[in-house]
Coordinates of N, CA and C and ligand atoms in Angstrom, one line a residue:
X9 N 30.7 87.4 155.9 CA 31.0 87.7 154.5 C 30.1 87.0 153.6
X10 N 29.8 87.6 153.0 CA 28.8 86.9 151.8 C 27.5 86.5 151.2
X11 N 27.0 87.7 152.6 CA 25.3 87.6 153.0 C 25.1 88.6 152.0
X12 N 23.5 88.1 151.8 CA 23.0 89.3 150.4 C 22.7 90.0 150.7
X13 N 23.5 91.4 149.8 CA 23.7 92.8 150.3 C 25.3 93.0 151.3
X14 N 25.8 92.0 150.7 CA 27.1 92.7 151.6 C 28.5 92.0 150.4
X15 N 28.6 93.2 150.0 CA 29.9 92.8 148.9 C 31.3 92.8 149.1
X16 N 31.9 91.4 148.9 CA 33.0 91.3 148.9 C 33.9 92.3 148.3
X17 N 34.5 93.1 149.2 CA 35.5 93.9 148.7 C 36.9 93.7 147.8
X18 N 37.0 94.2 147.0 CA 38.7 93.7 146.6 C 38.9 95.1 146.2
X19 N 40.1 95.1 145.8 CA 40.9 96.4 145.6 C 40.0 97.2 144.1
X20 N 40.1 96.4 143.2 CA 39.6 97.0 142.2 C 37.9 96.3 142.0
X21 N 37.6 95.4 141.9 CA 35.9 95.0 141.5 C 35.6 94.4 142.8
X22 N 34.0 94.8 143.1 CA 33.3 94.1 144.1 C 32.3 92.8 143.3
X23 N 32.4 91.8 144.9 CA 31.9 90.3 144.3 C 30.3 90.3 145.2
X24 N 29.5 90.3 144.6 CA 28.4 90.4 145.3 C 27.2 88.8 145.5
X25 N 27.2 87.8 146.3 CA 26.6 87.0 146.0 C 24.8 86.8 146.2
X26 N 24.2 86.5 145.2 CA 22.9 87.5 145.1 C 22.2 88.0 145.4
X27 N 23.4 89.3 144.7 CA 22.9 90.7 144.1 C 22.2 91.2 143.6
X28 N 21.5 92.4 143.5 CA 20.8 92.6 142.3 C 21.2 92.7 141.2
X29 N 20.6 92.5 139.9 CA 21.2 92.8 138.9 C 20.0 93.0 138.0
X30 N 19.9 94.2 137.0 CA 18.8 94.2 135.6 C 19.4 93.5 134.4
X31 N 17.9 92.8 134.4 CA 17.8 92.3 133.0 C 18.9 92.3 131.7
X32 N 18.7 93.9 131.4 CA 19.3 94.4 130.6 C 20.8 94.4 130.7
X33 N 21.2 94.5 131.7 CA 22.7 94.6 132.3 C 23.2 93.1 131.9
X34 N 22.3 92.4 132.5 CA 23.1 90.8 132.4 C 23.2 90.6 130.7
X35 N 22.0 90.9 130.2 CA 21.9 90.4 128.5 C 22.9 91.4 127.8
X36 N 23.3 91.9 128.2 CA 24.7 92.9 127.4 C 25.9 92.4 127.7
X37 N 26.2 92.1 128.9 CA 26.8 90.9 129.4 C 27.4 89.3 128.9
X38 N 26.1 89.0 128.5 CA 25.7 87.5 127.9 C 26.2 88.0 126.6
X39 N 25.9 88.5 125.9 CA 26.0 88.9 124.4 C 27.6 89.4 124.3
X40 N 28.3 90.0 124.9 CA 29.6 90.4 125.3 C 30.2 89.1 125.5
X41 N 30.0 87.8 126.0 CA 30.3 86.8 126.7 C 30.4 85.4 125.8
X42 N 29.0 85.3 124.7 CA 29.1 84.5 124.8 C 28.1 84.9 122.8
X43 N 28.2 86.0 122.4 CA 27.8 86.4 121.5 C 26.4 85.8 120.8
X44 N 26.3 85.6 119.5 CA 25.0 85.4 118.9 C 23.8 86.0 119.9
X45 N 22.9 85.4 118.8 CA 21.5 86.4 119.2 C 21.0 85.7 120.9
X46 N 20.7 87.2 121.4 CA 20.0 87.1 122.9 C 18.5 86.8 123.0
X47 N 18.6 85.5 123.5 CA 16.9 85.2 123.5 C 16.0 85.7 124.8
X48 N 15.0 86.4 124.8 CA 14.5 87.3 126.0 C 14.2 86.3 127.3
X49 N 14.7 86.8 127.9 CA 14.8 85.9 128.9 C 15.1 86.7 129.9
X50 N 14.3 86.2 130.7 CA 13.9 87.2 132.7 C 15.2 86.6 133.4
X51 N 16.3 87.1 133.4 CA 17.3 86.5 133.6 C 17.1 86.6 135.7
X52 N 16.7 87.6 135.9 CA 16.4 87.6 137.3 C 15.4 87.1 138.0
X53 N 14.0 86.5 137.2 CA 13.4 85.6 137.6 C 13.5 84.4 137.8
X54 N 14.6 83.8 136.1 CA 15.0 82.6 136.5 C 15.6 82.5 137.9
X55 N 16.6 83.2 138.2 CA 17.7 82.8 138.7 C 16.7 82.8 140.2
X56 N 16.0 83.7 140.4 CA 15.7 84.2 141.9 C 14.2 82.5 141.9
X57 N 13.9 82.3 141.4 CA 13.0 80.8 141.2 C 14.1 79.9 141.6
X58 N 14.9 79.4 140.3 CA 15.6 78.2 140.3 C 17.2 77.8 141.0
X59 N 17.8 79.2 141.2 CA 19.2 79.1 141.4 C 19.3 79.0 143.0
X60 N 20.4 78.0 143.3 CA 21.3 78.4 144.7 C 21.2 79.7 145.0
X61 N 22.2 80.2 144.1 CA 22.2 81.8 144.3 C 23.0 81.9 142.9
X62 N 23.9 83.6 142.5 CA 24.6 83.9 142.0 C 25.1 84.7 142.1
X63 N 26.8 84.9 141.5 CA 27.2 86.2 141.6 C 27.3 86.9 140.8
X64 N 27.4 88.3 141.5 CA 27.6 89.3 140.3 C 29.0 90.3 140.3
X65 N 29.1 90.6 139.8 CA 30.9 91.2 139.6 C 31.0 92.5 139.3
X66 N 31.1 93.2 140.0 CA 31.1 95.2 139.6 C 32.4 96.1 139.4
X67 N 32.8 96.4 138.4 CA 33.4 98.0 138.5 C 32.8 99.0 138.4
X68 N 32.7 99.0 140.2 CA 31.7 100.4 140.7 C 30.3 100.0 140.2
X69 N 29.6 101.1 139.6 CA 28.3 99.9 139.0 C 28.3 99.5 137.8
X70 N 28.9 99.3 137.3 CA 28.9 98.6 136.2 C 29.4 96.8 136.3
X71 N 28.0 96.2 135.7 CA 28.7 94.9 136.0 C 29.6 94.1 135.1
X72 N 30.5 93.6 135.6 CA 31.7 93.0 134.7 C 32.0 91.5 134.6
X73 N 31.2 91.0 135.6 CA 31.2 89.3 135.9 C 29.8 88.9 135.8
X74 N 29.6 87.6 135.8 CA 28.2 87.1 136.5 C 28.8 85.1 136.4
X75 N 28.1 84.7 137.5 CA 28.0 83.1 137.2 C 26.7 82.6 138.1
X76 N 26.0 82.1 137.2 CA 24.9 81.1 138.5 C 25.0 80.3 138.7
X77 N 24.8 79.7 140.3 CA 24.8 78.8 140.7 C 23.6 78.1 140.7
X78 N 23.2 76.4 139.5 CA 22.3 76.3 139.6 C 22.0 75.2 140.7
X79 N 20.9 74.2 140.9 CA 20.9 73.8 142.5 C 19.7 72.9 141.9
X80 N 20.0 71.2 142.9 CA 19.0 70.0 143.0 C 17.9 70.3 143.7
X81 N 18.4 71.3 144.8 CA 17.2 71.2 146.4 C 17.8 70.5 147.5
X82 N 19.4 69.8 147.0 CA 19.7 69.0 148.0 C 21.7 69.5 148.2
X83 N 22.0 68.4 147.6 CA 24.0 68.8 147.9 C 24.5 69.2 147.3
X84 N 23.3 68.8 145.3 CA 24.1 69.2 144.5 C 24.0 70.2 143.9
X85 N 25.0 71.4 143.7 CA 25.0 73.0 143.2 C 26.2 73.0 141.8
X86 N 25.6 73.2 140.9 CA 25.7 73.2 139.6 C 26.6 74.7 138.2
X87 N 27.7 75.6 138.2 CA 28.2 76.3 137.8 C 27.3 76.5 136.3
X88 N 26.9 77.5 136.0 CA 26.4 77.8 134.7 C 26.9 79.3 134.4
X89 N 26.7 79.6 133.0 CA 27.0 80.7 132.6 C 27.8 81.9 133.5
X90 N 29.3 81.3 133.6 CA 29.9 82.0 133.8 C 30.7 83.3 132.8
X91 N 30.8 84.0 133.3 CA 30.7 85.3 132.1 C 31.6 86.5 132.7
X92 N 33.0 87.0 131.9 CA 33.2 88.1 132.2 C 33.3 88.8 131.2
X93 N 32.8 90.0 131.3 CA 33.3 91.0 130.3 C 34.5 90.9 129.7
X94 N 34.9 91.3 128.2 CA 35.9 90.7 127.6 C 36.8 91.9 127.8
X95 N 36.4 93.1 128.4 CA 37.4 94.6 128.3 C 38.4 94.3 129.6
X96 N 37.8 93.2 130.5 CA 38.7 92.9 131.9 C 38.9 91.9 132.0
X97 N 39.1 90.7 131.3 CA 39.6 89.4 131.6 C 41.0 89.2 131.5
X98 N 41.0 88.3 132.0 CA 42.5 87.8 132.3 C 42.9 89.0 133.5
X99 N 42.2 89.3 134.4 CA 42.4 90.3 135.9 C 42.0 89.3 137.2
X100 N 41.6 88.0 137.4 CA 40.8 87.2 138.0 C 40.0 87.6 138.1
X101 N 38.8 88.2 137.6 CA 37.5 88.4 138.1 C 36.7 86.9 137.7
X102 N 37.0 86.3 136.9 CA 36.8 84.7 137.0 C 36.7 83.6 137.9
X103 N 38.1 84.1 138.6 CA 38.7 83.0 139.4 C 38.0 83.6 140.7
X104 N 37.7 84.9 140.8 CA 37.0 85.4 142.2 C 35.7 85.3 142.1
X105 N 34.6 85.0 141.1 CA 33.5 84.9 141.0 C 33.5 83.1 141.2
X106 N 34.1 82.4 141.2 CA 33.9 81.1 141.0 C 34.3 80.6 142.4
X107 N 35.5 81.4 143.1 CA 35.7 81.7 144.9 C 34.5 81.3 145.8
X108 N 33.9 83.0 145.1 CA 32.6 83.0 146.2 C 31.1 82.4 145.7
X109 N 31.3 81.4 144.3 CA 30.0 80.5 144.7 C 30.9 79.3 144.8
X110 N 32.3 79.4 145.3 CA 32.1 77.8 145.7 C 32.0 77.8 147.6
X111 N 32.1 78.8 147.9 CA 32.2 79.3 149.5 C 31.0 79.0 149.5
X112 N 30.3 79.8 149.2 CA 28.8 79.9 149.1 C 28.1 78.9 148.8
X113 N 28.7 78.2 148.1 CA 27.8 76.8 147.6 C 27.9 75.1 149.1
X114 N 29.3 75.9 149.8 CA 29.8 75.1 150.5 C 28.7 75.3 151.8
X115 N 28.5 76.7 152.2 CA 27.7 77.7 153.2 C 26.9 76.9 153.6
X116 N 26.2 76.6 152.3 CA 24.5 76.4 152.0 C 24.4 74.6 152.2
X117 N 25.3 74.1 152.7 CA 25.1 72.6 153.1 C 25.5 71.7 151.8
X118 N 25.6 72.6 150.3 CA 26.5 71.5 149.2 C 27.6 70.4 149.3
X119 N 27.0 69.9 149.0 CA 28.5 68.5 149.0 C 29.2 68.5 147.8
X120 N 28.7 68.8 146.9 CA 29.3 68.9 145.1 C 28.9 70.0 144.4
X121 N 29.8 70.7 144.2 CA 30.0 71.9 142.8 C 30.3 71.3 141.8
X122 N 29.5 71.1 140.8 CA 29.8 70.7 139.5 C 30.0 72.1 138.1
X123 N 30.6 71.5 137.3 CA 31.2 72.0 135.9 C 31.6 71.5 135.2
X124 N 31.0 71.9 133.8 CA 31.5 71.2 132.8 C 31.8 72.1 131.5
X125 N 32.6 72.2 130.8 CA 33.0 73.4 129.9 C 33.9 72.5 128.6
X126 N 34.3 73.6 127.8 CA 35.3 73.1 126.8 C 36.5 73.0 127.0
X127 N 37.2 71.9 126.3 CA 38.4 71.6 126.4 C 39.6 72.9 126.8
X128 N 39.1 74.0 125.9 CA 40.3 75.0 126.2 C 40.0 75.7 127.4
X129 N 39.3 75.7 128.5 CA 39.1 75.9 129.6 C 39.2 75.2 130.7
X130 N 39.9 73.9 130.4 CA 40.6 73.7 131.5 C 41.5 74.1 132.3
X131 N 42.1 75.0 132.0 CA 43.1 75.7 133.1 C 42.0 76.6 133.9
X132 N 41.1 77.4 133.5 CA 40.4 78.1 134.2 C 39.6 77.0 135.2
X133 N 39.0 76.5 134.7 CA 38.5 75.5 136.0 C 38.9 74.6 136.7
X134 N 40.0 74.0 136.2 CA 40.8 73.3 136.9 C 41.8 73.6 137.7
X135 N 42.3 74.4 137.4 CA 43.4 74.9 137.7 C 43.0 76.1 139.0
X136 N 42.9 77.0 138.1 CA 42.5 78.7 138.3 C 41.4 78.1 139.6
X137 N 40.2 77.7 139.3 CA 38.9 77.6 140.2 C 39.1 76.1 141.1
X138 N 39.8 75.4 140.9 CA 40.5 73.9 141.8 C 39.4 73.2 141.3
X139 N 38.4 72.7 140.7 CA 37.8 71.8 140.5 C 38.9 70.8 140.1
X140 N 38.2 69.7 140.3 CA 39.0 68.0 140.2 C 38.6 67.7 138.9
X141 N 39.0 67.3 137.6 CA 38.7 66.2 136.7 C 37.9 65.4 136.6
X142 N 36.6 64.9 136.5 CA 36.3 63.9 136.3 C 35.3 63.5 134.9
X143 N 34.8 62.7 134.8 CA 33.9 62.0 133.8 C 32.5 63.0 133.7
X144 N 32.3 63.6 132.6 CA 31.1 64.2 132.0 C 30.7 63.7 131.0
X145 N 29.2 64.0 130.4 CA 28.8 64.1 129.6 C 27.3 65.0 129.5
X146 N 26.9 65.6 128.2 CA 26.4 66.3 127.6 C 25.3 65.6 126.7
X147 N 23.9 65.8 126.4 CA 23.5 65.8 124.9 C 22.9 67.3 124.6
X148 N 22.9 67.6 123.5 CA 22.3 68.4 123.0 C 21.2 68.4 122.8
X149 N 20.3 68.9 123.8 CA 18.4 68.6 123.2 C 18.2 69.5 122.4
Ligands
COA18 C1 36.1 82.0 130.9 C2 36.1 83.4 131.5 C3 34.9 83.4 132.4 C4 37.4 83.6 132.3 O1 37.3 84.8 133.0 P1 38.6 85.7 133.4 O2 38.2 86.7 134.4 O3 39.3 86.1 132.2 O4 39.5 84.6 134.2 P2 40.7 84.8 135.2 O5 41.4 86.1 134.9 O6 40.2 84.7 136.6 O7 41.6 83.6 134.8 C5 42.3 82.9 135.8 C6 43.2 81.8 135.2 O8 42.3 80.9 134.4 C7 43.0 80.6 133.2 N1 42.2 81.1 132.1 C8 41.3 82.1 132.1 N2 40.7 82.3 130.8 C9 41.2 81.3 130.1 C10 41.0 81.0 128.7 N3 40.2 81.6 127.9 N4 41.7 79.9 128.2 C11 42.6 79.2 129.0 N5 42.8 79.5 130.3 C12 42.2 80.6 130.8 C13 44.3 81.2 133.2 O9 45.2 80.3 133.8 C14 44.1 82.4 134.1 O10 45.3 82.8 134.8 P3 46.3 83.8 134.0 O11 45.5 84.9 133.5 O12 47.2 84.2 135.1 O13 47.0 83.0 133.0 C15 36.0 84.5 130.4 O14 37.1 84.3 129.5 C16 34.7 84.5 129.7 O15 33.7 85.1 130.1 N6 34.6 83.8 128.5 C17 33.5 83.8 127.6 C18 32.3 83.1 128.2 C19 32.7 81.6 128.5 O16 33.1 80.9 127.6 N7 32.4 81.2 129.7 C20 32.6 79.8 130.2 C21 31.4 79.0 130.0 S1 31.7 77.3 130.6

């Protein structure tokens, strides 16, 4: 389960861990997700350069999820822009995209999945996705 090109099945959306996905698909996505202006960005170059991997979230083809997994080179694998479509949330497609990169993240020899988010998403991460609590911090460059 979970090799690229072979999508986790569920009843209603498939979880594909990196999948293909266009440009344009993800930045409609992103903009649906996370609003203000979309800065152009090779969202499939970054990811296919820099990332672990990532997943992508489909009803049928249409994509409805995404999160990347970003990555040291070594244990540590890093949660970024996780994203669902706002027309299906609150369905777990969240909690199932965050499943199979923490599987995945485990697969690949990681010792730590990190995340860091806003206060009002702690149920989703903590809870919903089981990450533990600990000490973060942030600057804004
Ligand atoms: C955050 C986000 C990815 C959650 O996706 P989702 O598919 O709706 O999440 P799920 O349905 O898997 O939620 C599972 C559980 O997490 C918790 N949860 C989910 N979204 C939540 C929210 N906005 N606030 C508080 N708890 C939330 C709930 O406990 C939920 O279970 P419930 O629906 O039975 O109450 C989605 O709301 C989103 O894309 N938000 C905009 C982008 C964003 O802020 N991303 C996070 C960047 S750190």
């Amino acid at each position: 389960v979970g090799r690229r090109g072979e999508p986790y099945a569920e009843p209603m959306y498939s979880y594909e861990w990196c999948g293909d996905f266009g440009n344009a698909e993800l930045k409609a996505l992103h903009r649906n997700s996370f609003g203000g202006t979309v800065r152009p960005v090779d969202w499939s170059a970054r990811v296919h350069r820099h990332s672990l991997g990532w997943v992508c979230a489909r009803d049928g083809a249409l994509l409805i999820g995404f999160v990347n997994v970003a990555w040291d080179g070594g244990v540590h694998a890093f949660i970024l822009d996780t994203m669902v479509d706002e027309g299906v949330r609150r369905r777990g497609v969240g909690r199932a995209l965050l499943a199979v990169a923490t599987e995945q993240a485990r697969a690949a020899g990681c010792a730590w999945l990190h995340v860091d988010f806003e206060e009002h998403l702690r149920p989703f991460y903590l809870d919903a996705g089981q990450f533990t609590a600990t000490g973060a911090g942030v600057i804004a460059l």
